[in-house]
CSV table of C-alpha atoms in Angstrom, one decimal:
chain,number,residue,atom,x,y,z
A,1,MET,CA,0.4,29.4,19.6
A,2,ILE,CA,1.5,26.8,17.1
A,3,LYS,CA,2.6,28.4,13.8
A,4,ASP,CA,2.9,25.2,12.0
A,5,LYS,CA,-0.1,24.9,9.6
A,6,PHE,CA,0.0,21.1,9.7
A,7,MET,CA,0.1,20.9,13.5
A,8,ARG,CA,-2.7,23.5,13.9
A,9,GLN,CA,-5.1,20.8,12.5
A,10,MET,CA,-4.1,18.5,15.4
A,11,SER,CA,-5.1,18.2,19.0
A,12,PRO,CA,-4.4,15.7,21.8
A,13,GLU,CA,-8.2,15.1,22.0
A,14,MET,CA,-8.1,13.5,18.6
A,15,VAL,CA,-5.8,10.8,20.0
A,16,GLU,CA,-8.3,10.0,22.8
A,17,ASP,CA,-11.2,10.0,20.3
A,18,SER,CA,-9.4,7.4,18.2
A,19,THR,CA,-8.8,4.8,20.9
A,20,PHE,CA,-10.4,1.4,20.7
A,21,ASP,CA,-12.8,0.1,23.4
A,22,GLN,CA,-10.9,-1.3,26.3
A,23,GLU,CA,-7.6,-0.4,24.6
A,24,PRO,CA,-4.6,-1.5,26.6
A,25,GLU,CA,-2.3,1.1,28.2
A,26,TRP,CA,0.7,0.3,26.1
A,27,MET,CA,-1.2,1.1,22.9
A,28,THR,CA,-2.5,4.4,24.2
A,29,ASP,CA,1.0,5.3,25.3
A,30,PHE,CA,2.3,4.4,21.8
A,31,ARG,CA,-0.3,6.8,20.4
A,32,ARG,CA,0.6,9.7,22.7
A,33,ASP,CA,4.3,9.2,22.0
A,34,ALA,CA,3.7,9.3,18.3
A,35,PHE,CA,1.6,12.5,18.6
A,36,GLU,CA,4.4,14.2,20.7
A,37,LYS,CA,7.0,13.3,18.1
A,38,MET,CA,4.9,14.6,15.2
A,39,ALA,CA,5.7,18.2,15.7
A,40,THR,CA,9.5,17.4,15.4
A,41,LYS,CA,9.2,15.4,12.2
A,42,GLN,CA,9.0,16.4,8.6
A,43,LEU,CA,6.7,15.1,5.9
A,44,PRO,CA,8.2,12.3,3.8
A,45,GLN,CA,10.2,13.6,0.9
A,46,ILE,CA,8.8,12.7,-2.5
A,47,ASP,CA,11.3,14.1,-5.0
A,48,LYS,CA,9.7,16.2,-7.7
A,49,MET,CA,6.3,16.0,-6.0
A,50,ASP,CA,5.0,19.0,-3.9
A,51,TYR,CA,2.0,17.8,-1.9
A,52,HIS,CA,2.5,20.0,1.2
A,53,ALA,CA,-0.6,22.0,0.4
A,54,TRP,CA,-2.8,18.9,0.4
A,55,LYS,CA,-5.2,18.1,3.3
A,56,PHE,CA,-3.9,15.5,5.7
A,57,ILE,CA,-6.9,15.0,7.9
A,58,SER,CA,-10.6,15.5,7.6
A,59,THR,CA,-12.9,15.8,10.6
A,60,ASN,CA,-16.5,14.7,11.1
A,61,ASN,CA,-19.2,17.1,9.8
A,62,ASP,CA,-22.7,15.8,10.7
A,63,ASP,CA,-24.2,18.0,8.0
A,64,LYS,CA,-22.4,16.0,5.4
A,65,ASN,CA,-23.1,12.5,6.7
A,66,GLN,CA,-25.1,10.5,4.1
A,67,GLU,CA,-27.3,7.5,4.4
A,68,GLN,CA,-25.1,4.4,4.0
A,69,VAL,CA,-25.9,2.2,1.0
A,70,ILE,CA,-23.8,-0.9,0.1
A,71,ASP,CA,-24.8,-2.1,-3.3
A,72,ASN,CA,-25.5,-5.7,-4.1
A,73,HIS,CA,-22.2,-6.2,-5.9
A,74,ILE,CA,-20.2,-5.3,-2.8
A,75,GLU,CA,-22.4,-7.4,-0.5
A,76,LYS,CA,-21.7,-10.4,-2.7
A,77,GLU,CA,-18.0,-9.7,-2.8
A,78,ILE,CA,-17.8,-9.6,1.0
A,79,ALA,CA,-18.6,-13.3,1.3
A,80,ASN,CA,-15.5,-14.0,-0.8
A,81,TYR,CA,-13.0,-12.3,1.5
A,82,SER,CA,-11.3,-13.5,4.7
A,83,ILE,CA,-12.0,-10.2,6.4
A,84,THR,CA,-13.8,-7.0,5.4
A,85,THR,CA,-13.7,-3.6,7.0
A,86,MET,CA,-15.8,-0.6,6.1
A,87,GLY,CA,-14.5,2.6,7.6
A,88,THR,CA,-13.7,1.8,11.3
A,89,LYS,CA,-16.0,-1.2,11.5
A,90,THR,CA,-15.5,-4.9,10.6
A,91,ILE,CA,-18.4,-6.1,8.5
A,92,GLY,CA,-17.3,-9.5,7.4
A,93,MET,CA,-15.3,-12.5,8.7
A,94,HIS,CA,-15.0,-15.5,6.4
A,95,PRO,CA,-11.8,-17.5,7.1
A,96,ASN,CA,-11.6,-20.6,4.9
A,97,ASP,CA,-11.3,-24.1,6.2
A,98,GLU,CA,-7.5,-24.2,5.5
A,99,MET,CA,-7.0,-21.1,7.6
A,100,ILE,CA,-9.0,-22.5,10.5
A,101,GLN,CA,-7.3,-25.9,10.4
A,102,ASN,CA,-3.8,-24.3,10.5
A,103,LYS,CA,-4.8,-21.9,13.3
A,104,VAL,CA,-4.2,-18.8,11.2
A,105,ILE,CA,-5.1,-15.6,13.1
A,106,CYS,CA,-7.1,-13.2,11.0
A,107,CYS,CA,-9.2,-10.7,12.9
A,108,ASP,CA,-9.7,-7.0,13.7
A,109,PHE,CA,-7.5,-5.3,16.3
A,110,LYS,CA,-10.1,-5.3,19.0
A,111,THR,CA,-10.3,-9.1,18.9
A,112,ALA,CA,-6.6,-9.5,18.5
A,113,ILE,CA,-5.8,-7.3,21.5
A,114,SER,CA,-8.2,-9.3,23.6
A,115,LYS,CA,-7.2,-12.9,22.5
A,116,TYR,CA,-3.5,-12.4,21.5
A,117,PRO,CA,-2.2,-9.4,23.4
A,118,GLU,CA,1.5,-10.3,23.5
A,119,ILE,CA,1.8,-11.1,19.8
A,120,VAL,CA,-0.1,-7.9,18.8
A,121,GLN,CA,2.0,-5.7,21.1
A,122,GLU,CA,5.3,-7.1,19.7
A,123,TYR,CA,4.5,-6.3,16.1
A,124,PHE,CA,2.4,-3.2,16.7
A,125,THR,CA,5.3,-1.4,18.3
A,126,LYS,CA,8.2,-3.1,16.5
A,127,ASN,CA,8.6,-1.0,13.4
A,128,GLU,CA,10.5,2.2,14.2
A,129,ALA,CA,9.7,3.5,10.7
A,130,MET,CA,6.2,4.0,12.0
A,131,GLN,CA,7.3,7.2,13.7
A,132,ASN,CA,10.1,8.5,11.5
A,133,ASN,CA,8.1,11.1,9.6
A,134,ARG,CA,4.9,13.2,10.1
A,135,LEU,CA,2.6,10.9,8.2
A,136,SER,CA,3.7,7.8,10.0
A,137,CYS,CA,3.4,9.6,13.4
A,138,LEU,CA,-0.1,10.9,12.4
A,139,GLU,CA,-1.3,7.4,11.5
A,140,SER,CA,0.2,5.9,14.6
A,141,SER,CA,-1.5,8.4,16.9
A,142,MET,CA,-4.9,8.3,15.2
A,143,ILE,CA,-5.3,4.7,14.1
A,144,ASN,CA,-9.0,3.8,14.3
A,145,ASN,CA,-9.2,0.7,12.2
A,146,GLY,CA,-6.9,-2.4,12.3
A,147,ILE,CA,-6.5,-5.9,11.0
A,148,PHE,CA,-4.1,-8.5,12.4
A,149,ILE,CA,-3.0,-11.6,10.4
A,150,TYR,CA,-0.6,-14.2,11.8
A,151,VAL,CA,0.5,-17.4,10.0
A,152,PRO,CA,2.2,-19.9,12.3
A,153,LYS,CA,5.5,-21.7,11.8
A,154,ASN,CA,5.8,-24.2,9.0
A,155,VAL,CA,2.3,-23.5,7.7
A,156,GLU,CA,1.9,-23.4,3.9
A,157,LEU,CA,-1.4,-22.1,2.6
A,158,LYS,CA,-2.6,-22.9,-0.9
A,159,GLU,CA,-5.5,-20.4,-0.9
A,160,PRO,CA,-4.7,-16.7,-0.4
A,161,ILE,CA,-5.7,-14.7,2.7
A,162,SER,CA,-8.0,-12.0,1.3
A,163,VAL,CA,-8.6,-8.6,2.8
A,164,TYR,CA,-11.3,-6.1,1.7
A,165,MET,CA,-10.9,-2.6,3.0
A,166,ILE,CA,-13.8,-0.3,2.1
A,167,GLU,CA,-13.4,3.4,2.9
A,168,ASN,CA,-16.6,4.9,4.2
A,169,ASN,CA,-17.2,8.1,2.4
A,170,TYR,CA,-20.7,8.4,3.7
A,171,GLN,CA,-19.0,10.0,6.6
A,172,THR,CA,-16.3,12.6,6.5
A,173,LYS,CA,-14.0,11.8,9.4
A,174,SER,CA,-10.6,10.4,8.3
A,175,THR,CA,-10.0,6.7,8.6
A,176,PHE,CA,-6.6,5.6,9.8
A,177,SER,CA,-6.2,1.9,8.9
A,178,ARG,CA,-3.4,-0.4,9.8
A,179,LEU,CA,-2.9,-4.0,8.6
A,180,ILE,CA,-0.2,-6.1,10.2
A,181,VAL,CA,0.8,-9.4,8.6
A,182,VAL,CA,3.2,-11.8,10.2
A,183,GLY,CA,4.6,-14.9,8.5
A,184,ASP,CA,6.3,-17.0,11.1
A,185,GLN,CA,9.4,-19.1,10.3
A,186,ASN,CA,9.2,-21.4,7.3
A,187,SER,CA,5.6,-20.3,6.5
A,188,LYS,CA,4.4,-19.7,2.9
A,189,PHE,CA,1.3,-17.9,1.8
A,190,ASP,CA,-0.3,-15.1,-0.3
A,191,VAL,CA,-2.3,-12.1,0.8
A,192,VAL,CA,-4.7,-10.4,-1.6
A,193,GLN,CA,-5.8,-6.9,-0.5
A,194,LYS,CA,-8.4,-4.7,-2.2
A,195,LEU,CA,-8.9,-1.0,-1.2
A,196,VAL,CA,-12.0,0.9,-2.5
A,197,SER,CA,-14.3,3.7,-1.3
A,198,VAL,CA,-18.1,4.1,-1.3
A,199,GLY,CA,-20.1,7.3,-0.8
A,200,SER,CA,-19.5,10.7,-2.3
A,201,ASN,CA,-18.1,12.9,0.5
A,202,LYS,CA,-14.6,14.3,0.1
A,203,LYS,CA,-12.3,12.6,2.6
A,204,VAL,CA,-8.7,12.1,3.6
A,205,SER,CA,-7.7,8.4,4.0
A,206,HIS,CA,-4.6,6.8,5.5
A,207,VAL,CA,-3.6,3.2,5.1
A,208,ASN,CA,-0.6,1.6,6.7
A,209,ILE,CA,0.5,-2.0,5.9
A,210,ASP,CA,3.2,-3.8,7.8
A,211,VAL,CA,4.5,-7.2,6.7
A,212,TYR,CA,7.0,-9.4,8.7
A,213,ALA,CA,8.5,-12.3,6.8
A,214,LYS,CA,10.5,-14.2,9.3
A,215,ASP,CA,13.3,-16.6,8.6
A,216,ASP,CA,12.8,-19.0,5.7
A,217,SER,CA,9.3,-17.7,5.0
A,218,ASN,CA,7.8,-16.8,1.7
A,219,VAL,CA,5.2,-14.1,1.5
A,220,GLN,CA,3.5,-12.6,-1.5
A,221,PHE,CA,1.3,-9.5,-1.1
A,222,PHE,CA,-1.0,-8.5,-4.0
A,223,ALA,CA,-2.8,-5.2,-3.7
A,224,LEU,CA,-5.4,-3.4,-5.8
A,225,ASP,CA,-5.8,0.3,-4.8
A,226,ALA,CA,-9.0,1.7,-6.4
A,227,MET,CA,-10.1,4.6,-4.2
A,228,GLY,CA,-12.5,7.2,-5.7
A,229,GLU,CA,-11.6,10.7,-7.0
A,230,GLN,CA,-13.1,12.3,-3.8
A,231,ASN,CA,-10.3,10.7,-1.7
A,232,ILE,CA,-6.9,12.0,-0.9
A,233,THR,CA,-5.1,8.8,-0.1
A,234,TYR,CA,-1.8,8.2,1.8
A,235,VAL,CA,-0.7,4.6,1.6
A,236,MET,CA,2.4,3.4,3.4
A,237,ARG,CA,3.6,-0.2,3.1
A,238,HIS,CA,6.6,-1.7,4.8
A,239,SER,CA,8.2,-5.2,5.0
A,240,ASP,CA,10.8,-6.7,7.3
A,241,VAL,CA,12.4,-9.7,5.7
A,242,GLY,CA,14.4,-12.3,7.7
A,243,ARG,CA,17.2,-14.8,6.9
A,244,LYS,CA,16.6,-16.7,3.6
A,245,ALA,CA,13.0,-15.3,3.5
A,246,LYS,CA,11.2,-14.0,0.4
A,247,MET,CA,8.9,-11.0,0.2
A,248,ASN,CA,7.2,-9.9,-2.9
A,249,TRP,CA,5.0,-6.8,-3.3
A,250,MET,CA,2.7,-6.6,-6.4
A,251,ILE,CA,0.7,-3.4,-6.4
A,252,GLY,CA,-1.8,-1.9,-8.8
A,253,SER,CA,-2.1,1.8,-7.9
A,254,PHE,CA,-5.3,2.8,-9.7
A,255,ASN,CA,-6.8,5.4,-7.3
A,256,ASP,CA,-8.8,8.1,-9.1
A,257,GLY,CA,-7.8,10.8,-6.5
A,258,ASN,CA,-4.5,12.3,-5.4
A,259,THR,CA,-2.2,9.7,-3.9
A,260,ILE,CA,1.0,9.5,-1.9
A,261,SER,CA,2.4,6.0,-1.7
A,262,ASP,CA,5.5,4.8,0.1
A,263,VAL,CA,6.6,1.1,-0.3
A,264,SER,CA,9.7,0.0,1.6
A,265,THR,CA,11.4,-3.4,1.9
A,266,ASP,CA,14.1,-4.0,4.5
A,267,LEU,CA,16.2,-7.1,3.6
A,268,ASN,CA,17.5,-7.7,7.1
A,269,GLY,CA,18.4,-11.3,6.9
A,270,GLU,CA,21.3,-13.0,5.2
A,271,GLY,CA,20.2,-14.4,1.8
A,272,SER,CA,16.8,-12.6,2.0
A,273,LYS,CA,15.0,-11.6,-1.2
A,274,GLY,CA,12.6,-8.8,-1.9
A,275,ASN,CA,10.8,-7.9,-5.2
A,276,THR,CA,8.5,-4.9,-5.6
A,277,ARG,CA,6.4,-4.6,-8.8
A,278,ILE,CA,4.1,-1.6,-9.1
A,279,VAL,CA,1.8,-0.5,-12.0
A,280,SER,CA,0.0,2.8,-12.0
A,281,LEU,CA,-2.4,4.5,-14.3
A,282,ALA,CA,-3.4,8.2,-13.8
A,283,ASN,CA,-5.9,10.3,-15.6
A,284,GLY,CA,-7.8,13.6,-15.3
A,285,ARG,CA,-5.9,16.0,-13.1
A,286,GLN,CA,-4.9,13.6,-10.4
A,287,GLN,CA,-1.4,13.3,-9.0
A,288,GLN,CA,0.4,10.2,-7.8
A,289,GLY,CA,3.7,10.4,-6.0
A,290,ILE,CA,5.2,6.9,-5.4
A,291,ASN,CA,8.4,6.2,-3.4
A,292,THR,CA,9.6,2.6,-3.6
A,293,ARG,CA,12.6,1.6,-1.5
A,294,VAL,CA,14.6,-1.6,-1.1
A,295,THR,CA,17.4,-1.6,1.5
A,296,ASN,CA,19.9,-4.4,1.6
A,297,TYR,CA,21.1,-4.9,5.2
A,298,GLY,CA,21.8,-8.7,5.1
A,299,LYS,CA,24.7,-10.3,3.4
A,300,HIS,CA,24.0,-11.8,-0.1
A,301,SER,CA,20.5,-10.3,0.0
A,302,ASP,CA,18.7,-9.7,-3.3
A,303,GLY,CA,16.4,-6.8,-4.0
A,304,GLU,CA,14.5,-5.6,-7.1
A,305,ILE,CA,12.2,-2.8,-8.0
A,306,SER,CA,10.1,-2.6,-11.2
A,307,GLN,CA,7.7,0.4,-11.6
A,308,ARG,CA,5.6,1.1,-14.7
A,309,GLY,CA,3.1,4.0,-15.1
A,310,ALA,CA,0.9,5.3,-17.9
A,311,ILE,CA,-0.4,8.9,-17.8
A,312,LEU,CA,-3.5,10.3,-19.5
A,313,ASP,CA,-5.0,13.8,-19.8
A,314,ARG,CA,-3.3,16.3,-17.4
A,315,ALA,CA,-2.4,13.8,-14.8
A,316,LYS,CA,1.0,13.4,-13.1
A,317,ILE,CA,3.0,10.3,-11.9
A,318,VAL,CA,6.3,10.5,-10.1
A,319,PHE,CA,8.2,7.3,-9.5
A,320,ASN,CA,11.2,7.5,-7.1
A,321,GLY,CA,13.1,4.2,-6.9
A,322,ILE,CA,15.5,4.2,-4.0
A,323,GLY,CA,17.9,1.2,-3.8
A,324,LYS,CA,20.3,1.2,-0.8
A,325,VAL,CA,23.1,-1.2,0.1
A,326,ALA,CA,24.0,-0.7,3.7
A,327,HIS,CA,27.5,-1.2,5.1
A,328,GLY,CA,28.0,-4.8,5.9
A,329,ALA,CA,25.7,-6.2,3.2
A,330,HIS,CA,28.5,-8.0,1.5
A,331,GLY,CA,27.6,-9.7,-1.8
A,332,ALA,CA,24.2,-7.9,-2.0
A,333,ASN,CA,22.3,-7.3,-5.3
A,334,ASN,CA,20.0,-4.3,-5.8
A,335,GLN,CA,18.4,-3.6,-9.2
A,336,GLN,CA,15.6,-1.3,-10.3
A,337,GLU,CA,13.6,-0.3,-13.4
A,338,ASN,CA,11.3,2.8,-13.6
A,339,SER,CA,9.3,3.4,-16.8
A,340,VAL,CA,6.6,6.0,-17.6
A,341,LEU,CA,4.4,6.0,-20.7
A,342,MET,CA,3.1,9.4,-21.7
A,343,LEU,CA,-0.4,9.2,-23.4
A,344,SER,CA,-1.1,12.9,-23.6
A,345,ASP,CA,0.9,16.1,-24.5
A,346,GLU,CA,-0.3,17.6,-21.2
A,347,ALA,CA,0.7,14.7,-19.0
A,348,THR,CA,3.6,15.0,-16.5
A,349,GLY,CA,5.8,12.1,-15.6
A,350,ASP,CA,9.1,11.5,-13.8
A,351,ALA,CA,11.1,8.3,-13.2
A,352,ASN,CA,13.9,8.9,-10.8
A,353,PRO,CA,16.3,6.0,-10.0
A,354,ILE,CA,18.5,6.5,-6.9
A,355,LEU,CA,21.3,4.2,-5.8
A,356,LEU,CA,23.0,4.6,-2.4
A,357,ILE,CA,25.9,2.1,-2.0
A,358,ASP,CA,27.8,1.8,1.3
A,359,GLU,CA,29.6,-1.5,0.8
A,360,ASN,CA,32.1,-3.0,-1.6
A,361,ASP,CA,31.7,-6.2,-3.6
A,362,VAL,CA,28.0,-5.7,-4.5
A,363,ILE,CA,26.0,-5.7,-7.6
A,364,ALA,CA,23.6,-2.7,-8.3
A,365,GLY,CA,22.0,-1.2,-11.3
A,366,HIS,CA,19.1,0.9,-12.5
A,367,LYS,CA,17.4,2.1,-15.6
A,368,ALA,CA,14.7,4.6,-16.3
A,369,SER,CA,12.6,5.6,-19.3
A,370,ILE,CA,9.9,8.1,-20.2
A,371,GLY,CA,8.3,8.1,-23.6
A,372,LYS,CA,5.3,7.5,-25.8
A,373,ILE,CA,3.8,4.3,-27.2
A,374,ASP,CA,6.2,2.3,-29.3
A,375,GLU,CA,5.1,2.9,-32.9
A,376,ARG,CA,6.7,-0.4,-34.1
A,377,GLN,CA,4.4,-2.3,-31.8
A,378,LEU,CA,1.4,-0.4,-33.0
A,379,TYR,CA,2.4,-1.0,-36.6
A,380,TYR,CA,2.9,-4.7,-36.0
A,381,LEU,CA,-0.6,-5.1,-34.5
A,382,MET,CA,-2.3,-3.0,-37.1
A,383,SER,CA,-0.6,-5.0,-39.9
A,384,ARG,CA,-2.4,-8.0,-38.5
A,385,GLY,CA,-5.8,-6.3,-39.1
A,386,ILE,CA,-6.3,-4.9,-35.6
A,387,LYS,CA,-7.9,-1.4,-35.4
A,388,PRO,CA,-5.7,1.4,-34.3
A,389,GLU,CA,-7.6,2.2,-31.1
A,390,VAL,CA,-7.7,-1.5,-30.1
A,391,ALA,CA,-4.0,-1.9,-30.9
A,392,LYS,CA,-3.2,1.1,-28.7
A,393,LYS,CA,-5.1,-0.4,-25.8
A,394,LEU,CA,-3.3,-3.7,-26.2
A,395,VAL,CA,0.1,-2.1,-26.2
A,396,ILE,CA,-0.7,-0.2,-23.0
A,397,ARG,CA,-2.2,-3.3,-21.3
A,398,GLY,CA,1.0,-5.2,-22.2
A,399,PHE,CA,3.1,-2.4,-20.8
A,400,LEU,CA,1.2,-2.4,-17.5
A,401,GLY,CA,0.8,-6.2,-17.4
A,402,ILE,CA,3.9,-7.1,-15.4
A,403,ILE,CA,1.9,-8.1,-12.4
A,404,LEU,CA,-1.3,-9.4,-13.9
A,405,SER,CA,0.0,-12.9,-14.7
A,406,HIS,CA,1.1,-13.4,-11.1
A,407,ILE,CA,-2.1,-12.5,-9.3
A,408,PRO,CA,-3.7,-15.6,-7.7
A,409,SER,CA,-7.2,-14.1,-7.6
A,410,GLU,CA,-9.0,-14.2,-10.9
A,411,ALA,CA,-11.5,-11.7,-9.6
A,412,ILE,CA,-8.8,-9.2,-8.6
A,413,LYS,CA,-7.1,-9.7,-12.0
A,414,ASP,CA,-10.3,-9.1,-13.9
A,415,GLN,CA,-11.0,-6.0,-11.8
A,416,MET,CA,-7.6,-4.6,-12.6
A,417,ILE,CA,-8.1,-5.2,-16.3
A,418,ASN,CA,-11.5,-3.5,-16.1
A,419,ILE,CA,-10.1,-0.5,-14.4
A,420,ILE,CA,-7.4,-0.2,-17.0
A,421,GLU,CA,-9.9,-0.5,-19.8
A,422,GLY,CA,-12.2,2.0,-18.1
A,423,LYS,CA,-9.5,4.7,-17.7
A,424,LEU,CA,-8.3,4.2,-21.2
A,425,ALA,CA,-11.8,4.5,-22.6
A,426,ASN,CA,-12.3,7.8,-20.7
A,427,GLY,CA,-8.9,9.2,-21.3
């Protein structure tokens, strides 16, 4: 009998139930291997965040299934995205002319496995981090929704590739979604990803995003996470950055429910660059634990982390910034900033910078701050005739606005601003 509470929820039959139609043997073997490893692994460590009592999987309960309703607003949005999934199904495919002309691959896993099996297999099984802890093993074994994006060599896209991931809370069975993005050599493009939920059932959701920026490529990934309060959400993002390649994460973590987020960037190539910017806003009683890591492996690689969070009511945000310079990364640079703004006497926040240096002749630094709204900024705005409540919102928006000016999608930018305004109005 398995004494482990986590493992008691799992069974090999779940792996078989998650497989895609006509799934190749190598993928099924990958699942089974991950499931076997799961019992030997631990949950990811989120310093100062105890989430071990949370649920990690939800099963289907027919009594709780609801009639699916997609409102007109979402239906209109779908037409503006390159690909849209709802739960385990793909419900929209709208690649633009630029993507078609440049032979960009953007499709669900079932299509990708059928048409591009060798490319998919290479990147699906490439990331060893996918099986280095319990959450990653769980996702790898149970994956039931997938999107694959591949941008060929020397292709530069002016319009972003847009991905809409809708969690289906009309059903209760957990969705395990994986998005793989590959930027081949000397490619340049942006990806805009939106994550939301519809329906009112409580549900556990897993999202895993893997980006490969190959030599001399330039990839920017913009994400808006806006899951409902009925969702416990686990989001893992990882990037592998090649020689002289650039990879930027810009993430708005605005889920209403409890969230564990892990964002890691491996600067593997010489002269590679990686920048991670995260803004988060928590309210009510929700908890957000966010690990952000940049690891310099390549010589003269350059990594940066910038995290900012604002906390209302009795909510909690924990930022762990982990910068590591590996042995051999001569001339590397690793910097980070973690800042938390406390907007309630009952709020809880932590900003924990960590530096791990295994090489000489490198540059590394960090800073962290936790505090309340700057009274001088408030006074300045109020002295210009702005009402106190408006001035407060402006200061907070300015604090969280480190990524807004960089987002290529005006629609996503407006939605982020509306979410911030809505949370502040209700906080």
